[in-house]
Amino acid sequence: MIAAPEIPSEFPYAQDTDTRFSSDTDFSEDPDGRSAISAKGKGGKKGKKTAGEKGKGGKGAGRINGHHQENGMENMMLFEVVKLGRSAMQSVVDDWIESYKHDRDVALLDLINFFIQCSGCKGVVSGEMFRNMQNSEIIRRMTEEFDEDSGDYPLTIAGPQWKKFKSSFCEFISVLVRQCQYSIIYDEYMMDTVISLLTGLSDSQVRAFRHTSTLAAMKLMTALVNVALNLSINMDNTQRQYEAERNKMVAKRANDRLELLLQKRKELQENQDEIENMMNAIFKGVFVHRYRDSIAEIRAICIEEIGVWMKLYSDAFLNDSYLKYVGWTMHDKQGEVRLKCLTALQGLYYNRELNARLELFTSRFKDRIVSMTLDKEYDVAVQAIKLLTLVLNSTDEVLTPEDCESVYHLVYSAHRPVAVAAGEFLFKKLFSQREPEEEGAPKRRGRQSPNANLIKTTVFFFLESELHEHAAYLVDSLWECGAELLKDWECMISLLLDDPLPGEEALTDRQETALIEIMLCTVRQAAECHPPVGRGTGKRVMTAKEKKTQLDDRTRMTELFAVALPPLLAKYAVDAEKVTNLLQLPQFFDLEIYTTGRLEKHLESLLRQIREIVEKHTDTEVLEACSKTYHALCNEEFTIFNRVDIARSQLLDELVDKFNRLLEDFLQEGEDADEDDAYQVLSTLKRITAFHNAHDLSGWDLFTSNFKLLNTGIENGDMPEQIVIHSLQCTHYVILWHLAKLSEGSSRKDDMVTLRKQMRAFCMMCQRYLTNVNTAVKEQAFTILCDLLLIFSHQMVSGGREHLEPLVYSPEDSLQSELLSFILNHVFIDQDDDTNSTDGQQDDEAVKIEALHKRRNLLAAYCKLIIYCVVEMKTGADIFKQYMRYYNDYGDIIKETMSKTRQIDKIQCAKTLILSLQQLFNEMLSELGHGFDRSSSAFCGIKELARRFSLTFGLDQVKTRDAIAMLHKDGIEFAFKDPSPQGEGGPPLNLAFLDILSEFSSKLMRQDKRTVHMYLERFMTFQMALQREDCWLPLISYRNSLQAGGDDDTMSVMSGYSSRGSSVRSKKTKPPAVLELRLTQMHSSSEMWQQSMQTPVMMPSPHLTSTAMRDPKRARDDSFMGTPQHHQTPMDYNRRGTGLMEEDEEPIVEDVMMSSEGRMDDLNEGMDFDTMDIDLPPSKNRRERSELKPDYFDPASIMDESVRATSTLSPTLRFYSA
């Protein structure tokens, strides 16, 4: 038996700090760590040779040097064989053993160099070093020869030739010990030397040495555990043989055999003690220090192997002295280490014979395991749930109801592996107790089957979880472990239709609703064979067995529900929620069964029930479910099509005739129509609209009647709201079905003309309804109008549909204006503060969320018109300017719109962005006046919006060069557009806009900054350049932003703080381009400014006129040029109080848990533009800029060689060089 490791009780350990410690500082003074190994390696055991005596036991010291070169080749071959992993490891080890028997020093030197080379070190241990140097000196020498240029070493190098290295390396060590287990490992030389070397390497500051040696030591320990286990078994067998022989009669007792057995047991005991000493040396010298190494991979190796030891040799290792290390490491900050802890424990809890030894550990660390089910690493959470399932199998008393409930709710997790694991836990806990069936007794079915109570339990759990909208998630979680139960549809049908047994409590209405929903979800899961929305992991190819199971399930469900569905619909005909779910079942039927199974009468019954439901209900969901059921049954591939089609046509004939008759009477009565007439019209219109969504009703002229109804509503203004809404929707369906027919290309020209007239008339009708007093009507008209404009835009002729070109419809300016006004008046509004309802705050929040969802849909509909160029892009300025104010509600929609418009036209998008800033600036002027304070919240808000806009341009200045220059041009012209309200000599009215414009200066390339500065000076007079009053600070700040960034493109200008920007140059750098504006336009704009100012335009002045400009050289000197240095933070150690397993201090590390707040922070961070604010070293920017073509924007070259410059520049910013 291995004695418990003697770890000093005063061993320091931090309770609230990271478990990752530096390898070179934490353990150098441990009295029982390296010192024990050092003593062992030098003379702690009898007969062990010291370092100075090494080599004397072989053929002679002189032969080591003589063989060293040959040895190097053999050693390289050993390393290469392990690296390739192709040869049988047994023969490789046998060859080394023969070499060891011939000259053990030379062979051992080969083995030492093998470990050194496996660490990635190019150094070689010579025979002289092996004889005369201590291990620490050898390791120090090897560290000096280590290649520090690359951080890769064999265990971490990627590539096909290295992928098998780790497994081959581990196999070599295992085979080496196995082949040497009978003699060589007991020679007190080979194992002592290897253990001493690995212990020293594991304490190295070099990660490669530490990682490789720790892996080798742990695998060596595992191999020794196997040897010790075999010795223990042999000792037990020998002891039994000895006892059996000794218990014989004296006459039959063989004394020679007794002595032989006694001698054998003594030898085995000595070998066992020898192995235990080796294992204790490795455990104390390597594991105790490396299980909390600073590298997660090393910690994971230690925990993985100690789990193997406890599982293989539980008599020696499965006790609290070893279990505590696994328990402590469950608090590790790295997921892979926590995962190894859980997998190690699973191997122990799986064996029920070991449960008694785990009781103390379970009680101590159970809470931690339960909390790990919410781990932020999904793999860890899955294994934690599986571990709790094993604990549950071993005993039901350990886990409290609170512990179980924390796992139950995970069946609704969006991550499917977590949900499936939780489903298995739930199934084991709630459904493992089945009623035993008597042998020979007939199998009970339906309500009397053993699954009846289990299905009820599922319903009870679903209702108690209070997540009634997620039955599909619950079914998916239980599917893998409880498919047999969930597919017992016969039992479910019996529970719904049959009367309860004597003494049995009947299901309540709420329970029946839940059972029907669960039944629908099981049918869908069996028919579709894929998880619900939100849990899909991509399309998976089904196996032949899965396909067969799917076909069998569809056949069985069709046979059952084809018979049971009509009575179910008849029983629950008046319950809208139940009927809606039941009507979805035929969508998953194998309709061929109706014919092959002779179930036509049941089909007739089903059609009859659906017709009655349509006549009884006016609820939209129920009617749409009926419509979808007819659509699923009306499949021309099956023989039942004619029968279903006739039933459908008869129903629609009656509905349309009734609607036309009621509508005519309703319109004739006019103001005299009562509520009953309006209800009759509305209910019939609802039914027709629901069917028109899935069925082509072109055979009935619904456009004329609906258009007449809508026109009457416009003229009279008293049409009921719901009638108008459904009439708009029905007319919309009429046009879409007509377009679908024309898209097939088989229609006549008259049909094209008819559709064109109907579509334009309906668009005008929707436009008129935009001014309706009822908000719901206006929202419906707006949504339909946006859809029609998008469908009938110029995009419809793409894809070989040129024949539809006469149908293309572009909205007029008046319509575009009305659409924009609707968005501004109905979307960008503050949340009402007076919407507190009497039903409580929760209901009020639900109403607010629903209203926000509706407004988001309206905004998205309009933004699609911008993206697809249906309306002019400049209309997006009114949307973009709301970005900051309504960021929480619509930030993602506006951001995506900006991104899409930039992909369409970068320059026009930039003009739209600057236009939105100009609109905000004008609104601020009208509110605060021209003498506003530039530190006001309104002005700072515009600057912040400009900063966000600037960040959306990204880091590639070459791609956005033209757009940024155009933006500056428009901004400069706007700033100098209006003269000063103070008269001549005062600042222009919009001069403060330059302070906003300076936020985009960091996005200009160096060449463009000079050119933009020259364009700015065209609008300046000589007196403006000399002004230094506060009112002129925006001009000074803007000029400085164009000048001071000449050598550093990453400069950003913003009051209060600076936002960093940088540029990433593409390898294919195009020649410097100038901004895309025509020279005539630039002249006209500058001339207008000159006339308004009535002052001579200032000639281009020499640069460096501003005293505030930064010295470029100094800027370079002040910039960060070095590479980041990684420093290790010293750890604090605190004493831990007494408690369980207090032989060592227990590390308590910060728990890493999932939380909804953390996930929301991650989502918000993902949408934040500040994530684009990346700072690259200035040296890299300068190096990249030096690779550009010559500076064509140099003012000297433009003035001296204007002809050459004009011909060389691209057509984008040429106005700057004029």
mmCIF file with all atom_site columns, C-alpha atoms in Angstrom, residues 752-808:
data_model
loop_
_atom_site.group_PDB
_atom_site.id
_atom_site.type_symbol
_atom_site.label_atom_id
_atom_site.label_alt_id
_atom_site.label_comp_id
_atom_site.label_asym_id
_atom_site.label_entity_id
_atom_site.label_seq_id
_atom_site.pdbx_PDB_ins_code
_atom_site.Cartn_x
_atom_site.Cartn_y
_atom_site.Cartn_z
_atom_site.occupancy
_atom_site.B_iso_or_equiv
_atom_site.pdbx_formal_charge
_atom_site.auth_seq_id
_atom_site.auth_comp_id
_atom_site.auth_asym_id
_atom_site.auth_atom_id
_atom_site.pdbx_PDB_model_num
ATOM 1  C CA . MET A 1 752 ? -50.079 42.143 -67.083 1.00 0.00 ? 752 MET A CA 1
ATOM 2  C CA . VAL A 1 753 ? -52.028 45.336 -67.711 1.00 0.00 ? 753 VAL A CA 1
ATOM 3  C CA . THR A 1 754 ? -54.687 44.374 -65.175 1.00 0.00 ? 754 THR A CA 1
ATOM 4  C CA . LEU A 1 755 ? -52.124 43.653 -62.472 1.00 0.00 ? 755 LEU A CA 1
ATOM 5  C CA . ARG A 1 756 ? -50.291 46.916 -63.188 1.00 0.00 ? 756 ARG A CA 1
ATOM 6  C CA . LYS A 1 757 ? -53.503 48.912 -62.761 1.00 0.00 ? 757 LYS A CA 1
ATOM 7  C CA . GLN A 1 758 ? -54.542 47.028 -59.651 1.00 0.00 ? 758 GLN A CA 1
ATOM 8  C CA . MET A 1 759 ? -51.136 47.347 -58.034 1.00 0.00 ? 759 MET A CA 1
ATOM 9  C CA . ARG A 1 760 ? -50.842 51.103 -58.624 1.00 0.00 ? 760 ARG A CA 1
ATOM 10 C CA . ALA A 1 761 ? -54.418 51.724 -57.516 1.00 0.00 ? 761 ALA A CA 1
ATOM 11 C CA . PHE A 1 762 ? -53.842 49.713 -54.349 1.00 0.00 ? 762 PHE A CA 1
ATOM 12 C CA . CYS A 1 763 ? -50.581 51.579 -53.601 1.00 0.00 ? 763 CYS A CA 1
ATOM 13 C CA . MET A 1 764 ? -52.448 54.882 -53.897 1.00 0.00 ? 764 MET A CA 1
ATOM 14 C CA . MET A 1 765 ? -55.127 53.487 -51.592 1.00 0.00 ? 765 MET A CA 1
ATOM 15 C CA . CYS A 1 766 ? -52.524 52.496 -48.994 1.00 0.00 ? 766 CYS A CA 1
ATOM 16 C CA . GLN A 1 767 ? -50.961 55.943 -49.303 1.00 0.00 ? 767 GLN A CA 1
ATOM 17 C CA . ARG A 1 768 ? -54.308 57.526 -48.541 1.00 0.00 ? 768 ARG A CA 1
ATOM 18 C CA . TYR A 1 769 ? -54.708 55.285 -45.488 1.00 0.00 ? 769 TYR A CA 1
ATOM 19 C CA . LEU A 1 770 ? -51.377 56.552 -44.107 1.00 0.00 ? 770 LEU A CA 1
ATOM 20 C CA . THR A 1 771 ? -53.317 59.612 -42.936 1.00 0.00 ? 771 THR A CA 1
ATOM 21 C CA . ASN A 1 772 ? -56.028 57.551 -41.220 1.00 0.00 ? 772 ASN A CA 1
ATOM 22 C CA . VAL A 1 773 ? -56.864 58.483 -37.658 1.00 0.00 ? 773 VAL A CA 1
ATOM 23 C CA . ASN A 1 774 ? -56.488 54.897 -36.474 1.00 0.00 ? 774 ASN A CA 1
ATOM 24 C CA . THR A 1 775 ? -52.909 53.899 -35.662 1.00 0.00 ? 775 THR A CA 1
ATOM 25 C CA . ALA A 1 776 ? -53.366 50.169 -36.343 1.00 0.00 ? 776 ALA A CA 1
ATOM 26 C CA . VAL A 1 777 ? -54.767 50.937 -39.817 1.00 0.00 ? 777 VAL A CA 1
ATOM 27 C CA . LYS A 1 778 ? -51.873 53.255 -40.598 1.00 0.00 ? 778 LYS A CA 1
ATOM 28 C CA . GLU A 1 779 ? -49.330 50.657 -39.488 1.00 0.00 ? 779 GLU A CA 1
ATOM 29 C CA . GLN A 1 780 ? -50.966 47.986 -41.652 1.00 0.00 ? 780 GLN A CA 1
ATOM 30 C CA . ALA A 1 781 ? -51.061 50.293 -44.668 1.00 0.00 ? 781 ALA A CA 1
ATOM 31 C CA . PHE A 1 782 ? -47.419 51.276 -44.124 1.00 0.00 ? 782 PHE A CA 1
ATOM 32 C CA . THR A 1 783 ? -46.213 47.663 -43.825 1.00 0.00 ? 783 THR A CA 1
ATOM 33 C CA . ILE A 1 784 ? -48.096 46.526 -46.943 1.00 0.00 ? 784 ILE A CA 1
ATOM 34 C CA . LEU A 1 785 ? -46.940 49.568 -48.898 1.00 0.00 ? 785 LEU A CA 1
ATOM 35 C CA . CYS A 1 786 ? -43.288 48.906 -48.024 1.00 0.00 ? 786 CYS A CA 1
ATOM 36 C CA . ASP A 1 787 ? -43.647 45.271 -49.076 1.00 0.00 ? 787 ASP A CA 1
ATOM 37 C CA . LEU A 1 788 ? -45.246 46.196 -52.400 1.00 0.00 ? 788 LEU A CA 1
ATOM 38 C CA . LEU A 1 789 ? -42.651 48.846 -53.192 1.00 0.00 ? 789 LEU A CA 1
ATOM 39 C CA . LEU A 1 790 ? -39.907 46.333 -52.492 1.00 0.00 ? 790 LEU A CA 1
ATOM 40 C CA . ILE A 1 791 ? -41.531 43.539 -54.517 1.00 0.00 ? 791 ILE A CA 1
ATOM 41 C CA . PHE A 1 792 ? -42.326 45.737 -57.522 1.00 0.00 ? 792 PHE A CA 1
ATOM 42 C CA . SER A 1 793 ? -38.994 47.570 -57.495 1.00 0.00 ? 793 SER A CA 1
ATOM 43 C CA . HIS A 1 794 ? -36.384 47.316 -60.244 1.00 0.00 ? 794 HIS A CA 1
ATOM 44 C CA . GLN A 1 795 ? -35.061 44.166 -58.511 1.00 0.00 ? 795 GLN A CA 1
ATOM 45 C CA . MET A 1 796 ? -37.990 42.094 -59.806 1.00 0.00 ? 796 MET A CA 1
ATOM 46 C CA . VAL A 1 797 ? -36.648 41.942 -63.374 1.00 0.00 ? 797 VAL A CA 1
ATOM 47 C CA . SER A 1 798 ? -33.448 40.176 -62.293 1.00 0.00 ? 798 SER A CA 1
ATOM 48 C CA . GLY A 1 799 ? -32.980 36.447 -62.746 1.00 0.00 ? 799 GLY A CA 1
ATOM 49 C CA . GLY A 1 800 ? -34.403 36.196 -66.242 1.00 0.00 ? 800 GLY A CA 1
ATOM 50 C CA . ARG A 1 801 ? -37.717 37.919 -65.507 1.00 0.00 ? 801 ARG A CA 1
ATOM 51 C CA . GLU A 1 802 ? -37.369 40.798 -67.952 1.00 0.00 ? 802 GLU A CA 1
ATOM 52 C CA . HIS A 1 803 ? -40.959 40.273 -69.110 1.00 0.00 ? 803 HIS A CA 1
ATOM 53 C CA . LEU A 1 804 ? -42.100 41.763 -65.788 1.00 0.00 ? 804 LEU A CA 1
ATOM 54 C CA . GLU A 1 805 ? -40.461 45.123 -66.502 1.00 0.00 ? 805 GLU A CA 1
ATOM 55 C CA . PRO A 1 806 ? -43.817 46.907 -67.151 1.00 0.00 ? 806 PRO A CA 1
ATOM 56 C CA . LEU A 1 807 ? -44.748 46.160 -63.562 1.00 0.00 ? 807 LEU A CA 1
ATOM 57 C CA . VAL A 1 808 ? -41.786 48.001 -62.026 1.00 0.00 ? 808 VAL A CA 1
#
